[in-house]
Short mmCIF file of C-alpha atoms in Angstrom, two decimals:
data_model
loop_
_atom_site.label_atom_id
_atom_site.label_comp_id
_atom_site.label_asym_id
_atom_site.label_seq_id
_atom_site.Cartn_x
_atom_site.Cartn_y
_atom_site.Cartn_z
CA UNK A 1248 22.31 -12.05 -18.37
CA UNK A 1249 20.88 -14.53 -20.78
CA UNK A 1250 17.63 -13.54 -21.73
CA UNK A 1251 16.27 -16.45 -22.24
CA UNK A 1252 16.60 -16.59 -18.05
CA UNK A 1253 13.79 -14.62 -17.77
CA UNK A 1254 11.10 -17.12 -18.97
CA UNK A 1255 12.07 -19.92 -16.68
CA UNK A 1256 9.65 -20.99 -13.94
CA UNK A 1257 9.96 -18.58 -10.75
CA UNK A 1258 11.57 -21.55 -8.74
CA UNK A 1259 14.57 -22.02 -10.93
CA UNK A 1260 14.85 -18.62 -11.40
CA UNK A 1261 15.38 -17.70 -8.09
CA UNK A 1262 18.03 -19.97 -7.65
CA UNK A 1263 19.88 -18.25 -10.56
CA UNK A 1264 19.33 -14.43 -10.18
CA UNK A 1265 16.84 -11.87 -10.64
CA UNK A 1266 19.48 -8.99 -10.00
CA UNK A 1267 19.55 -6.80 -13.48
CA UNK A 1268 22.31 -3.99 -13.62
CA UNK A 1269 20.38 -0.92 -14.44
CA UNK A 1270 21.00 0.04 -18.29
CA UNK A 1271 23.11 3.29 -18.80
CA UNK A 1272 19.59 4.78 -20.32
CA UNK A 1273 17.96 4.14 -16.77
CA UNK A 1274 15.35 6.71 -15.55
CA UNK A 1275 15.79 7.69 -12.21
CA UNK A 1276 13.25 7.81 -9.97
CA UNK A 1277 12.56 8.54 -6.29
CA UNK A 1278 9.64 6.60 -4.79
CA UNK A 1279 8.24 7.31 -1.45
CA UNK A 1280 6.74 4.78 1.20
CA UNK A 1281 5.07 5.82 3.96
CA UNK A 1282 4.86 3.23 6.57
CA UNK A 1283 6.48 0.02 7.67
CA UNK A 1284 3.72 -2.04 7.27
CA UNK A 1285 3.19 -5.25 5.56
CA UNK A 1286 1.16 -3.64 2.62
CA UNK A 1287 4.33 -2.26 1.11
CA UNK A 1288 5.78 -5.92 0.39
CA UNK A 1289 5.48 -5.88 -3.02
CA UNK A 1290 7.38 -2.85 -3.62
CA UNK A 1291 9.90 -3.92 -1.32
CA UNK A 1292 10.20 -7.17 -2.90
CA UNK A 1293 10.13 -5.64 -6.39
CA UNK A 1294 12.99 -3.38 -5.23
CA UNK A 1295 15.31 -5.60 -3.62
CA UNK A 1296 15.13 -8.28 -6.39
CA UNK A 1297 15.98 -5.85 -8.57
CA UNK A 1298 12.77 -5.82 -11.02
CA UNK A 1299 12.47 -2.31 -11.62
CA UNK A 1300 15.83 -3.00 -13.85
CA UNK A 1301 14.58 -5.35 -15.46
CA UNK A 1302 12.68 -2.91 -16.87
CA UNK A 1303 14.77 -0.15 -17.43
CA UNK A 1304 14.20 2.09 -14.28
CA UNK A 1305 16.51 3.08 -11.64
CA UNK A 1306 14.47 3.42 -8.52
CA UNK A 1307 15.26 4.70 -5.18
CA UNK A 1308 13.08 4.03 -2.18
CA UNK A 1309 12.21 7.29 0.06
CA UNK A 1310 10.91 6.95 3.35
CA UNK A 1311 8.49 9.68 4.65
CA UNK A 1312 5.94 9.30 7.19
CA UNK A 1313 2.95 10.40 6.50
CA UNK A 1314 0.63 10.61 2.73
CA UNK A 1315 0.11 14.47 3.29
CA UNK A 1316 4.03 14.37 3.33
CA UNK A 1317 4.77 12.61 0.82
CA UNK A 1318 2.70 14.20 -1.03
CA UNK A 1319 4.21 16.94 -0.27
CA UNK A 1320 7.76 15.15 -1.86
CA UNK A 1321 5.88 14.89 -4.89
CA UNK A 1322 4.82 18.73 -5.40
CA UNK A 1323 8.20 19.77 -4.98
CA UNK A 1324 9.71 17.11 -7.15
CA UNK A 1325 12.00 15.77 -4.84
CA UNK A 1326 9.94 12.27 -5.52
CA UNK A 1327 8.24 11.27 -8.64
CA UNK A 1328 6.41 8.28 -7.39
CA UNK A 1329 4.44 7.98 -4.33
CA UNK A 1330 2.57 4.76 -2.56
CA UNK A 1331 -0.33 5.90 -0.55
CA UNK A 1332 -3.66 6.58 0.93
CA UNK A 1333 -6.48 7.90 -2.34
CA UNK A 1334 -7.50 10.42 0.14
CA UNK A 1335 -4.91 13.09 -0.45
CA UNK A 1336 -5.20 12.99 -3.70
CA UNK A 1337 -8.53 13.60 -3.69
CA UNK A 1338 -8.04 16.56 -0.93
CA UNK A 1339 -5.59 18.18 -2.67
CA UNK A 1340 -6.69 19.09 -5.97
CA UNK A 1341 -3.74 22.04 -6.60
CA UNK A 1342 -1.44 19.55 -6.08
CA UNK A 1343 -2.27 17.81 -9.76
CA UNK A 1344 -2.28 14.28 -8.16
CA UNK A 1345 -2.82 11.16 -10.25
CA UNK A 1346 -3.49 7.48 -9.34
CA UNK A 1347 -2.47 5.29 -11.97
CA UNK A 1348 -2.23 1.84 -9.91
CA UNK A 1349 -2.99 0.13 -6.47
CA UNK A 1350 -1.97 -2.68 -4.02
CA UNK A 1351 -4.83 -3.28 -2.18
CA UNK A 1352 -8.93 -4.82 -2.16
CA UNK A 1353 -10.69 -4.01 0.48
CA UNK A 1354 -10.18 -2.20 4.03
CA UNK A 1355 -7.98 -3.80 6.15
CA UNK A 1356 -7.72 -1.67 9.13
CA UNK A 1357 -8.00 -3.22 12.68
CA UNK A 1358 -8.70 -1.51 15.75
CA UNK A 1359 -7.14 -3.22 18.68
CA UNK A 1360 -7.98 -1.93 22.55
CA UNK A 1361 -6.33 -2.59 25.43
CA UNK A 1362 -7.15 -5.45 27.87
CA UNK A 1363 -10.07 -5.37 29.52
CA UNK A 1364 -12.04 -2.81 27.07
CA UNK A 1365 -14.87 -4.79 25.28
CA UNK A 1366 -17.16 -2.08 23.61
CA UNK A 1367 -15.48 0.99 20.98
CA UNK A 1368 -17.96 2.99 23.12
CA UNK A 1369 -15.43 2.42 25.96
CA UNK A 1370 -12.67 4.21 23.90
CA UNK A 1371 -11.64 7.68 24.51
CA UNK A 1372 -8.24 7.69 22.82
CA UNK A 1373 -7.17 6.16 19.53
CA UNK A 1374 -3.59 5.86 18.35
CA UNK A 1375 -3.03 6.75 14.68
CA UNK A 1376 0.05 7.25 12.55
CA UNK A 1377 -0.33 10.89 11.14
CA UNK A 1378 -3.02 12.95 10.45
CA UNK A 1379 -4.26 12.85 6.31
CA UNK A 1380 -2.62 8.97 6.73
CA UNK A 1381 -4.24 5.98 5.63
CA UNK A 1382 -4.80 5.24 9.46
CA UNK A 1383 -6.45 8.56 10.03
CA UNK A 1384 -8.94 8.53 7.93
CA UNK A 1385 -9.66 4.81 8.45
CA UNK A 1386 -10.30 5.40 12.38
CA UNK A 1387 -12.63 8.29 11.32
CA UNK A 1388 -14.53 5.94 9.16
CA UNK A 1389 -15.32 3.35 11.48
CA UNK A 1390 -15.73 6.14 14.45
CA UNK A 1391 -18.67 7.31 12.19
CA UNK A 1392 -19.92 4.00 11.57
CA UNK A 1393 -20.42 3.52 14.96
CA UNK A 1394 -22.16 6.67 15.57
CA UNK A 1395 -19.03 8.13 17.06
CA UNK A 1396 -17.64 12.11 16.26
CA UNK A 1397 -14.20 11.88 15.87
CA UNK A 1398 -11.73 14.44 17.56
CA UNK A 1399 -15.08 15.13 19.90
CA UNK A 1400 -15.90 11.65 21.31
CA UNK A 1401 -12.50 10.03 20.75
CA UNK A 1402 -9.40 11.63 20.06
CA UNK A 1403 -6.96 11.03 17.40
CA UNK A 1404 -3.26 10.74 18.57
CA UNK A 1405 -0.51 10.78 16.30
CA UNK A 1406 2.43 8.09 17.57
CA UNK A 1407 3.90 7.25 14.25
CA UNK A 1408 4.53 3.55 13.34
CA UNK A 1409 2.54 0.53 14.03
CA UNK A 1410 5.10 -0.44 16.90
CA UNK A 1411 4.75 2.93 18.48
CA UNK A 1412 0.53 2.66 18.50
CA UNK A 1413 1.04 -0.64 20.27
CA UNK A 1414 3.40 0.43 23.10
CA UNK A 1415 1.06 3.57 23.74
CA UNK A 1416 -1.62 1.28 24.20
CA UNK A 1417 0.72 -0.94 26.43
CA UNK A 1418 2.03 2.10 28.41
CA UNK A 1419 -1.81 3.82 28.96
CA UNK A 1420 -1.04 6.71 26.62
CA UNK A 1421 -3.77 5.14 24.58
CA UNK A 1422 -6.81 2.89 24.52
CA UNK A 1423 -6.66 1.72 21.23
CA UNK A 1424 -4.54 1.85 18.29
CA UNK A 1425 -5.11 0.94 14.53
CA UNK A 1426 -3.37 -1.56 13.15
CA UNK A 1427 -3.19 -3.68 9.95
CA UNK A 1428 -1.27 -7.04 9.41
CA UNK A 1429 0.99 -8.45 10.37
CA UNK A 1430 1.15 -5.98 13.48
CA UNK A 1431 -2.43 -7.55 14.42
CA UNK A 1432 -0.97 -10.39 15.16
CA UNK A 1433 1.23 -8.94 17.53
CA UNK A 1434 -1.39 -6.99 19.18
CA UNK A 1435 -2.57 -10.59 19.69
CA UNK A 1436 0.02 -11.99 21.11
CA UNK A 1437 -0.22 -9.52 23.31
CA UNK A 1438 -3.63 -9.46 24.67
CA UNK A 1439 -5.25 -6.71 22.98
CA UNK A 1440 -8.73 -6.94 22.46
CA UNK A 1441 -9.92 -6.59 18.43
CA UNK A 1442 -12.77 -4.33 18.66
CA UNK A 1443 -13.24 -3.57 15.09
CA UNK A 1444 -12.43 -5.50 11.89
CA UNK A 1445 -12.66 -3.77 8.78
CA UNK A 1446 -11.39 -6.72 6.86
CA UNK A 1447 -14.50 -8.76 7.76
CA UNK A 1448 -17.10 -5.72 6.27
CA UNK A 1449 -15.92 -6.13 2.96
CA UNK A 1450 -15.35 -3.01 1.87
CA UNK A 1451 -13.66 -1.96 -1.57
CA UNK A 1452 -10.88 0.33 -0.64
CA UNK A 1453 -6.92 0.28 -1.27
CA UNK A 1454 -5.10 2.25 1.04
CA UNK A 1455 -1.91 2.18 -0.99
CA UNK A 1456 -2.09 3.71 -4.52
CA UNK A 1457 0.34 4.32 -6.99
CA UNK A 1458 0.56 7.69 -7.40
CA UNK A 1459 1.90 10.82 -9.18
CA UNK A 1460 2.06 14.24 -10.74
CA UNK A 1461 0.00 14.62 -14.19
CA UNK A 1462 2.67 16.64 -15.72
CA UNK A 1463 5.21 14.26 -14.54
CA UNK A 1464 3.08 11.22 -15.85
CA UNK A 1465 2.73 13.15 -19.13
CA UNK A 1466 6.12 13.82 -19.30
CA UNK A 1467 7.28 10.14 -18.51
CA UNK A 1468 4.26 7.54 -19.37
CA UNK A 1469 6.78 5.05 -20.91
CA UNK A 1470 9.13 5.38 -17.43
CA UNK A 1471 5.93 4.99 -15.49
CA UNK A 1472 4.41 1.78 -17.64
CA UNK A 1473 7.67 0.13 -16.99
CA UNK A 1474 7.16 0.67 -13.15
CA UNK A 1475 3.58 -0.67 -13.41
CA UNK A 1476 4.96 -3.54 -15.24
CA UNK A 1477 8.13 -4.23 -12.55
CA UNK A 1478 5.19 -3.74 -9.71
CA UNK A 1479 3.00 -6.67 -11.42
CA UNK A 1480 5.82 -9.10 -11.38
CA UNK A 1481 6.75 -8.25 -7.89
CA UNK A 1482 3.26 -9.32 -6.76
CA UNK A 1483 3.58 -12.62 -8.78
CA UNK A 1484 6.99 -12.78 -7.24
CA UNK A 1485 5.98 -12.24 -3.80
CA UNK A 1486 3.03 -14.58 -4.00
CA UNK A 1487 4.93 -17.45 -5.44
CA UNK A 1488 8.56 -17.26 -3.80
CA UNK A 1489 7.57 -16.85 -0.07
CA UNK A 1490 11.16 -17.42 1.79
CA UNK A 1491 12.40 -14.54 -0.09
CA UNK A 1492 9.69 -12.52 0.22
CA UNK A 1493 9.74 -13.19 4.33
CA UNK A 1494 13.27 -12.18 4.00
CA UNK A 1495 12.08 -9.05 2.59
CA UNK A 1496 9.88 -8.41 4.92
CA UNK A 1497 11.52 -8.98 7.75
CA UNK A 1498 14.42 -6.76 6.45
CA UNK A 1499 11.92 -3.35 5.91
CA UNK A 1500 9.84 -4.24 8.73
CA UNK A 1501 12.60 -4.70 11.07
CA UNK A 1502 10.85 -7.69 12.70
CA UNK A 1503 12.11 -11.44 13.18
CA UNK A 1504 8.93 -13.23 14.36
CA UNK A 1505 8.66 -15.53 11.50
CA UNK A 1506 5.00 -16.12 12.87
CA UNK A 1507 4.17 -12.20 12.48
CA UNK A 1508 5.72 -12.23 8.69
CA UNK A 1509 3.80 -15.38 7.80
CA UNK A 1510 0.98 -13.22 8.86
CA UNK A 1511 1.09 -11.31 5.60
CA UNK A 1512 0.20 -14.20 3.37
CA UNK A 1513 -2.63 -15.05 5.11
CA UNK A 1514 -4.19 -11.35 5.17
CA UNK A 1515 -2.92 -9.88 2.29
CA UNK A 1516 -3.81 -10.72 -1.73
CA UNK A 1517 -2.27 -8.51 -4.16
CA UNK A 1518 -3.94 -7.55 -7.49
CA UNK A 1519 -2.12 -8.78 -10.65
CA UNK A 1520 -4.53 -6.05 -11.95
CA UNK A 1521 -4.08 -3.35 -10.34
CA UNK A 1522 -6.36 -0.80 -11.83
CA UNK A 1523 -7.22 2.36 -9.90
CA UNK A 1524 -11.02 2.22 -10.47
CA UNK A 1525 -13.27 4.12 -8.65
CA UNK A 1526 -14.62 1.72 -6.44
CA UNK A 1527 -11.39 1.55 -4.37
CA UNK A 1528 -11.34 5.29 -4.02
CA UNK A 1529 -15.15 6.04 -3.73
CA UNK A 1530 -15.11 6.00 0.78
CA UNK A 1531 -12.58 8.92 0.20
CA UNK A 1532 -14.41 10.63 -2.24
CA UNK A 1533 -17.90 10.64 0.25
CA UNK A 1534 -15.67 11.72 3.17
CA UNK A 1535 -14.08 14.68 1.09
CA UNK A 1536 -16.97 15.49 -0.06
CA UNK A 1537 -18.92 16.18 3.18
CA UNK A 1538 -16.50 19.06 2.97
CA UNK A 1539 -16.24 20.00 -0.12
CA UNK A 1540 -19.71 19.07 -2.15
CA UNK A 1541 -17.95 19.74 -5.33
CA UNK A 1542 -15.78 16.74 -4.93
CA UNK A 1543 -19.07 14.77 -5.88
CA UNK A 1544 -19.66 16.04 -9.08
CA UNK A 1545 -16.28 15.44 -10.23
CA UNK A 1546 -15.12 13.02 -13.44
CA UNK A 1547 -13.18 10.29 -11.46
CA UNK A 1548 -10.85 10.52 -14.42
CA UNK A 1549 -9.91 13.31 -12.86
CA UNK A 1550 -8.06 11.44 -10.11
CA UNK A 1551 -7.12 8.09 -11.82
CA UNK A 1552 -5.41 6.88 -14.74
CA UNK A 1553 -6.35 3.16 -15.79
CA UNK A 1554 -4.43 3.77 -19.05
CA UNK A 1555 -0.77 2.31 -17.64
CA UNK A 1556 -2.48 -1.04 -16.36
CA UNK A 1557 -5.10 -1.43 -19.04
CA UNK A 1558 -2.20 -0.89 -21.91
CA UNK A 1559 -0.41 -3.85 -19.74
CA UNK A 1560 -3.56 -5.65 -19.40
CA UNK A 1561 -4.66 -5.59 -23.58
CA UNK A 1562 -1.05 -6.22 -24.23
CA UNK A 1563 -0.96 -9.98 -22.75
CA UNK A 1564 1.37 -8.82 -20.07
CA UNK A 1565 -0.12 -9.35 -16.72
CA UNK A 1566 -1.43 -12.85 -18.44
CA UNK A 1567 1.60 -13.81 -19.66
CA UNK A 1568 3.53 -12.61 -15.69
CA UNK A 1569 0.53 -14.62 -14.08
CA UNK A 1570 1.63 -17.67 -15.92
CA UNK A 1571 4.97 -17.38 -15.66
CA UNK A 1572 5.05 -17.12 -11.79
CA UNK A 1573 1.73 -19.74 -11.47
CA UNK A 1574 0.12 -17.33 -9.88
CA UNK A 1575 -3.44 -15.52 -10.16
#
């Protein structure tokens, strides 16, 4: 491919091609996902158009349910990359965790009850994903915030993906289930009641992180950099090519409601930025730490690397992507 291809605006180049054969000096690397939720859409998008090429990386999505499990991928080095919730790495010191990136703001957790329920007092039974998930900890959070004990005034029940939470709370297996776009707007559609909003609280948190091992990250910092730079671009992709990006979507998510994939651009803005400072890991840390005191006192260097995205950032990179694509 010409590369003079890759410096035309994102419009024209989608009608040409973003699809890069992967050089014969390709790493390889296994990435796991955890959840078919919206969230994920810029990896998705990145993957499918082929980005991660681009930059000289053969990737290979993994899907595993679960951050304690994929975490688990990651210690045994049957993944190298992992997108998920800060909170196991900051649990699980021995396994040597690292973030070095992130996809999301602020909390966006929703807790949606069945009809009739008007009060999270009323709830007795929440339906989560897994236990150590992104979803888990969130429902504790807010639980607590409401001067509720988790496991001891409401229980947590694990019922797997976002379409599972919402037919337990159909069927009466649950009262409530935590959701995050665009599933909310099913719940909607539905008649569930929102009872909580963490979106509207404004609070700095990114459920999805980029994540490794630190000897893998040491071992592999230039394969790594060129993920963080194929992730950038597919944010700036997704944000300015939205009929693909609903295609993408809908293909991962294994939904067809155009309405529910729209929903995704309205809740969700990507960083172009992604840096893995503290502030989007510090809920975690407080919640660890009521366990584990130690947790408090530790260097967050110790759990983040802002190295990969600053290098990008100081470089003219993520400037020159943003203006590229038109987006911020």
């Amino acid at each position: 491919m010409n590369k003079t291809l890759r410096f035309l605006t994102p419009a024209i180049f989608f009608t040409s091609s973003w699809f890069y054969s992967a050089p014969s000096f390709a790493a390889n690397i296994n990435v796991v996902w955890t959840s078919e939720v919206g969230a994920f859409a810029p990896l998705w998008v990145t993957k499918d158009a082929k980005l991660f090429e681009k930059y000289g990386n053969n990737v290979q999505l993994i899907f595993i349910q679960g951050a304690s499990s994929a975490a688990a991928a990651l210690s045994s080095g049957d993944a190298h990359v992992g997108l998920f919730s800060p909170q196991v790495v900051i649990s699980t010191p021995a396994l040597e965790l690292v973030m070095f990136g992130r996809l999301g703001n602020v909390m966006d957790n929703r807790l949606y009850g069945k009809k009739g329920l008007k009060s999270i007092k009323e709830v007795k039974r929440i339906a989560i994903s897994r236990f150590g998930s992104n979803a888990d900890f969130a429902a504790r959070f807010l639980l607590q915030r409401e001067g509720l004990r988790p496991d001891t005034d409401v229980a947590l029940l694990q019922f797997g993906n976002q379409s599972n939470r919402i037919a337990a709370v159909e069927t009466n297996n649950a009262d409530a289930a935590m959701l995050t776009p665009p599933m909310t707007l099913m719940a909607r559609k539905l008649g569930m009641t929102l009872l909580i909003d963490a979106s509207k609280l404004n609070i700095p948190y990114s459920s999805l992180m980029f994540v490794a091992r630190k000897p893998y990250l040491a071992k592999t910092r230039p394969e790594l950099v060129n993920f963080t730079k194929a992730m950038i671009e597919g944010v700036a992709l997704y944000k300015s090519n939205k009929e693909f990006s609903l295609k993408v979507l809908s293909k991962y998510m294994k939904v067809q409601d155009r309405e529910v994939l729209e929903e995704n651009f309205k809740e969700y803005d990507f960083p172009l930025k992604p840096y893995p400072s503290r502030e989007y890991f510090e809920l975690p840390i407080q919640e660890v730490g009521k366990k584990d005191p130690r947790v408090l006192k530790e260097n967050p260097e110790r759990y983040a690397d802002m190295s990969l995205v600053k290098e990008l950032d100081d470089s003219g990179f993520i400037d020159k992507v943003s203006q590229e694509y038109r987006v911020k």
